[in-house]
C-alpha cells in the first residue's frame, strides 16, 4: 500500500510540472491507475489530485480534458467528498460539459455528476442550484446528433438532480418537460426511453409540471407508453405509471381529472404492472388504480 501511496504522490506532483509533456504523461497514468486499481483512488485523491484535475478541465486540448474527466469519474466512486469540497469543481464540470469537443469528456463529466448525486443527498440542492449545469444537461438530451452514451449519461445526471424535490421546478422552468417528451417520442436507441421516462416521472412530482405536461402533450405520450400495442418494456411502463401517479398527487383539479381519464383508457396495462411489476412498480400501480377507480384519495390535498 505504501508503494501505491508513493506512486500517487509522485504522479500528482508531476501535474504541476512546467513541462506539458510531463503533465500529460502523469495525467494519462493517473487515469489508467484509477480505472484499474480501486485501492489507489483514495490515495490519489488524498495526494491532492482533484484541484489539478478540476483546473485541467479548462484545457483547450480535448484529449487532456478527456483524461482529466475520466480520472475524476473514477475518483468519484470512492472519494466524493474530495470532489465536492474542491473549490470550483462544479464550474469546471459545467465548462467541460458545454465546451469540450471530446464526447468522452462530456460523458465522463455527466457521469461524475450522477455518481456524486446518487450517493450524496447533500449534493443535490448544491448541484441543482447550478442552472448552467441543468441547462447544459438539457441541451445534450435535446441535441438530435448527440451520441446515445452522452444522452444516457446526461439523463442519469438529471435523474439524480430531480431526486431533490425543490430542483424539479427549476428543471420545469428550464424546459425539461418538452425536452424529455420529445426525446421519448423520437429516440428509440436502447435504454434512452427507459431513462427519459424515469426522469420525467421524478419531475412530475411537483405542481409546476402539470401545465408543462399539458403543453408538451406529455399525458398522451404516457398513455401511449401504456398502450398494449406499444409493447413497451416493464421498466418503461412502471415509469409511466409513476409519472401519472405523481401528476395525480401534485396536480390541480384539472390535472387529476386528466390523469383519471387517461388511467381509464389504459387500466388493463396498469393492472398488469400491479400484478407483474417490481415491488415498487406494483405498489405505485395499485395506488394509481385506486385513484382511477375511486377518485377520492387526492381530491382534498
PDB file of N, CA, C and O in Angstrom, residues 84 90 113 116-134 157 159-168 170:
ATOM      1  N   UNK A  84     -16.463  17.189  -3.965  1.00  0.00           N
ATOM      2  CA  UNK A  84     -17.409  18.246  -3.616  1.00  0.00           C
ATOM      3  C   UNK A  84     -16.783  19.344  -2.760  1.00  0.00           C
ATOM      4  O   UNK A  84     -17.285  20.462  -2.721  1.00  0.00           O
ATOM      5  N   UNK A  90     -17.537  22.236  -9.629  1.00  0.00           N
ATOM      6  CA  UNK A  90     -18.785  22.233 -10.401  1.00  0.00           C
ATOM      7  C   UNK A  90     -18.709  23.184 -11.586  1.00  0.00           C
ATOM      8  O   UNK A  90     -19.240  22.893 -12.661  1.00  0.00           O
ATOM      9  N   UNK A 113     -21.164  13.678 -12.209  1.00  0.00           N
ATOM     10  CA  UNK A 113     -22.276  14.317 -11.505  1.00  0.00           C
ATOM     11  C   UNK A 113     -23.255  13.268 -10.982  1.00  0.00           C
ATOM     12  O   UNK A 113     -23.687  13.325  -9.822  1.00  0.00           O
ATOM     13  N   UNK A 116     -21.903  11.391  -7.925  1.00  0.00           N
ATOM     14  CA  UNK A 116     -21.989  12.189  -6.701  1.00  0.00           C
ATOM     15  C   UNK A 116     -23.432  12.292  -6.224  1.00  0.00           C
ATOM     16  O   UNK A 116     -23.742  12.105  -5.041  1.00  0.00           O
ATOM     17  N   UNK A 117     -24.351  12.577  -7.141  1.00  0.00           N
ATOM     18  CA  UNK A 117     -25.746  12.825  -6.794  1.00  0.00           C
ATOM     19  C   UNK A 117     -26.430  11.607  -6.190  1.00  0.00           C
ATOM     20  O   UNK A 117     -27.226  11.724  -5.257  1.00  0.00           O
ATOM     21  N   UNK A 118     -26.141  10.433  -6.728  1.00  0.00           N
ATOM     22  CA  UNK A 118     -26.811   9.225  -6.262  1.00  0.00           C
ATOM     23  C   UNK A 118     -26.355   8.850  -4.858  1.00  0.00           C
ATOM     24  O   UNK A 118     -27.154   8.387  -4.033  1.00  0.00           O
ATOM     25  N   UNK A 119     -25.088   9.065  -4.564  1.00  0.00           N
ATOM     26  CA  UNK A 119     -24.544   8.626  -3.281  1.00  0.00           C
ATOM     27  C   UNK A 119     -24.620   9.678  -2.183  1.00  0.00           C
ATOM     28  O   UNK A 119     -24.606   9.342  -1.000  1.00  0.00           O
ATOM     29  N   UNK A 120     -24.698  10.947  -2.562  1.00  0.00           N
ATOM     30  CA  UNK A 120     -24.612  12.027  -1.577  1.00  0.00           C
ATOM     31  C   UNK A 120     -25.829  12.946  -1.675  1.00  0.00           C
ATOM     32  O   UNK A 120     -25.887  13.824  -2.529  1.00  0.00           O
ATOM     33  N   UNK A 121     -26.801  12.735  -0.792  1.00  0.00           N
ATOM     34  CA  UNK A 121     -28.028  13.533  -0.839  1.00  0.00           C
ATOM     35  C   UNK A 121     -27.754  15.020  -0.640  1.00  0.00           C
ATOM     36  O   UNK A 121     -28.445  15.864  -1.221  1.00  0.00           O
ATOM     37  N   UNK A 122     -26.745  15.344   0.160  1.00  0.00           N
ATOM     38  CA  UNK A 122     -26.468  16.752   0.443  1.00  0.00           C
ATOM     39  C   UNK A 122     -25.965  17.505  -0.788  1.00  0.00           C
ATOM     40  O   UNK A 122     -26.002  18.736  -0.827  1.00  0.00           O
ATOM     41  N   UNK A 123     -25.502  16.767  -1.796  1.00  0.00           N
ATOM     42  CA  UNK A 123     -25.005  17.421  -3.017  1.00  0.00           C
ATOM     43  C   UNK A 123     -26.134  17.853  -3.941  1.00  0.00           C
ATOM     44  O   UNK A 123     -25.935  18.706  -4.817  1.00  0.00           O
ATOM     45  N   UNK A 124     -27.324  17.300  -3.764  1.00  0.00           N
ATOM     46  CA  UNK A 124     -28.412  17.519  -4.728  1.00  0.00           C
ATOM     47  C   UNK A 124     -28.886  18.968  -4.771  1.00  0.00           C
ATOM     48  O   UNK A 124     -29.034  19.521  -5.871  1.00  0.00           O
ATOM     49  N   UNK A 125     -29.125  19.615  -3.636  1.00  0.00           N
ATOM     50  CA  UNK A 125     -29.512  21.035  -3.735  1.00  0.00           C
ATOM     51  C   UNK A 125     -28.378  21.918  -4.239  1.00  0.00           C
ATOM     52  O   UNK A 125     -28.630  22.926  -4.916  1.00  0.00           O
ATOM     53  N   UNK A 126     -27.135  21.541  -3.955  1.00  0.00           N
ATOM     54  CA  UNK A 126     -25.990  22.340  -4.401  1.00  0.00           C
ATOM     55  C   UNK A 126     -25.861  22.274  -5.916  1.00  0.00           C
ATOM     56  O   UNK A 126     -25.778  23.294  -6.607  1.00  0.00           O
ATOM     57  N   UNK A 127     -25.868  21.056  -6.455  1.00  0.00           N
ATOM     58  CA  UNK A 127     -25.746  20.892  -7.903  1.00  0.00           C
ATOM     59  C   UNK A 127     -26.995  21.428  -8.603  1.00  0.00           C
ATOM     60  O   UNK A 127     -26.915  22.047  -9.663  1.00  0.00           O
ATOM     61  N   UNK A 128     -28.153  21.219  -7.976  1.00  0.00           N
ATOM     62  CA  UNK A 128     -29.399  21.707  -8.571  1.00  0.00           C
ATOM     63  C   UNK A 128     -29.488  23.215  -8.646  1.00  0.00           C
ATOM     64  O   UNK A 128     -30.261  23.753  -9.436  1.00  0.00           O
ATOM     65  N   UNK A 129     -28.702  23.903  -7.827  1.00  0.00           N
ATOM     66  CA  UNK A 129     -28.708  25.373  -7.868  1.00  0.00           C
ATOM     67  C   UNK A 129     -27.851  25.922  -8.998  1.00  0.00           C
ATOM     68  O   UNK A 129     -27.899  27.125  -9.292  1.00  0.00           O
ATOM     69  N   UNK A 130     -27.067  25.052  -9.647  1.00  0.00           N
ATOM     70  CA  UNK A 130     -26.206  25.474 -10.754  1.00  0.00           C
ATOM     71  C   UNK A 130     -26.997  25.393 -12.061  1.00  0.00           C
ATOM     72  O   UNK A 130     -27.008  24.367 -12.752  1.00  0.00           O
ATOM     73  N   UNK A 131     -27.673  26.489 -12.395  1.00  0.00           N
ATOM     74  CA  UNK A 131     -28.551  26.479 -13.561  1.00  0.00           C
ATOM     75  C   UNK A 131     -27.792  26.220 -14.849  1.00  0.00           C
ATOM     76  O   UNK A 131     -28.350  25.670 -15.814  1.00  0.00           O
ATOM     77  N   UNK A 132     -26.519  26.603 -14.897  1.00  0.00           N
ATOM     78  CA  UNK A 132     -25.744  26.342 -16.101  1.00  0.00           C
ATOM     79  C   UNK A 132     -25.560  24.842 -16.321  1.00  0.00           C
ATOM     80  O   UNK A 132     -25.593  24.370 -17.470  1.00  0.00           O
ATOM     81  N   UNK A 133     -25.408  24.084 -15.234  1.00  0.00           N
ATOM     82  CA  UNK A 133     -25.294  22.631 -15.359  1.00  0.00           C
ATOM     83  C   UNK A 133     -26.610  22.043 -15.834  1.00  0.00           C
ATOM     84  O   UNK A 133     -26.647  21.210 -16.757  1.00  0.00           O
ATOM     85  N   UNK A 134     -27.718  22.465 -15.231  1.00  0.00           N
ATOM     86  CA  UNK A 134     -29.030  21.959 -15.635  1.00  0.00           C
ATOM     87  C   UNK A 134     -29.295  22.278 -17.102  1.00  0.00           C
ATOM     88  O   UNK A 134     -29.749  21.401 -17.870  1.00  0.00           O
ATOM     89  N   UNK A 157     -27.651  11.971 -14.861  1.00  0.00           N
ATOM     90  CA  UNK A 157     -27.357  13.129 -14.012  1.00  0.00           C
ATOM     91  C   UNK A 157     -28.634  13.897 -13.694  1.00  0.00           C
ATOM     92  O   UNK A 157     -28.854  14.318 -12.541  1.00  0.00           O
ATOM     93  N   UNK A 159     -31.605  12.701 -13.530  1.00  0.00           N
ATOM     94  CA  UNK A 159     -32.378  11.890 -12.580  1.00  0.00           C
ATOM     95  C   UNK A 159     -31.910  12.165 -11.157  1.00  0.00           C
ATOM     96  O   UNK A 159     -32.719  12.367 -10.244  1.00  0.00           O
ATOM     97  N   UNK A 160     -30.588  12.183 -10.964  1.00  0.00           N
ATOM     98  CA  UNK A 160     -30.047  12.461  -9.639  1.00  0.00           C
ATOM     99  C   UNK A 160     -30.441  13.845  -9.146  1.00  0.00           C
ATOM    100  O   UNK A 160     -30.762  14.031  -7.965  1.00  0.00           O
ATOM    101  N   UNK A 161     -30.437  14.825 -10.044  1.00  0.00           N
ATOM    102  CA  UNK A 161     -30.836  16.186  -9.676  1.00  0.00           C
ATOM    103  C   UNK A 161     -32.315  16.221  -9.299  1.00  0.00           C
ATOM    104  O   UNK A 161     -32.716  16.872  -8.327  1.00  0.00           O
ATOM    105  N   UNK A 162     -33.150  15.494 -10.055  1.00  0.00           N
ATOM    106  CA  UNK A 162     -34.600  15.515  -9.821  1.00  0.00           C
ATOM    107  C   UNK A 162     -35.008  14.753  -8.563  1.00  0.00           C
ATOM    108  O   UNK A 162     -36.158  14.861  -8.123  1.00  0.00           O
ATOM    109  N   UNK A 163     -34.103  13.986  -7.974  1.00  0.00           N
ATOM    110  CA  UNK A 163     -34.437  13.304  -6.728  1.00  0.00           C
ATOM    111  C   UNK A 163     -34.704  14.293  -5.596  1.00  0.00           C
ATOM    112  O   UNK A 163     -35.415  13.975  -4.643  1.00  0.00           O
ATOM    113  N   UNK A 164     -34.144  15.492  -5.709  1.00  0.00           N
ATOM    114  CA  UNK A 164     -34.388  16.544  -4.718  1.00  0.00           C
ATOM    115  C   UNK A 164     -35.580  17.353  -5.198  1.00  0.00           C
ATOM    116  O   UNK A 164     -35.541  17.992  -6.253  1.00  0.00           O
ATOM    117  N   UNK A 165     -36.652  17.338  -4.408  1.00  0.00           N
ATOM    118  CA  UNK A 165     -37.918  17.881  -4.881  1.00  0.00           C
ATOM    119  C   UNK A 165     -37.835  19.347  -5.315  1.00  0.00           C
ATOM    120  O   UNK A 165     -38.449  19.742  -6.314  1.00  0.00           O
ATOM    121  N   UNK A 166     -37.072  20.155  -4.594  1.00  0.00           N
ATOM    122  CA  UNK A 166     -37.032  21.577  -4.933  1.00  0.00           C
ATOM    123  C   UNK A 166     -36.306  21.853  -6.248  1.00  0.00           C
ATOM    124  O   UNK A 166     -36.420  22.951  -6.800  1.00  0.00           O
ATOM    125  N   UNK A 167     -35.570  20.867  -6.751  1.00  0.00           N
ATOM    126  CA  UNK A 167     -34.917  21.037  -8.057  1.00  0.00           C
ATOM    127  C   UNK A 167     -35.890  20.854  -9.214  1.00  0.00           C
ATOM    128  O   UNK A 167     -35.605  21.277 -10.339  1.00  0.00           O
ATOM    129  N   UNK A 168     -37.015  20.214  -8.960  1.00  0.00           N
ATOM    130  CA  UNK A 168     -37.912  19.847 -10.057  1.00  0.00           C
ATOM    131  C   UNK A 168     -38.526  21.068 -10.727  1.00  0.00           C
ATOM    132  O   UNK A 168     -38.626  21.134 -11.953  1.00  0.00           O
ATOM    133  N   UNK A 170     -37.206  23.970 -10.924  1.00  0.00           N
ATOM    134  CA  UNK A 170     -36.146  24.603 -11.728  1.00  0.00           C
ATOM    135  C   UNK A 170     -36.012  23.912 -13.074  1.00  0.00           C
ATOM    136  O   UNK A 170     -35.857  24.565 -14.118  1.00  0.00           O
TER     137      UNK A 170
END
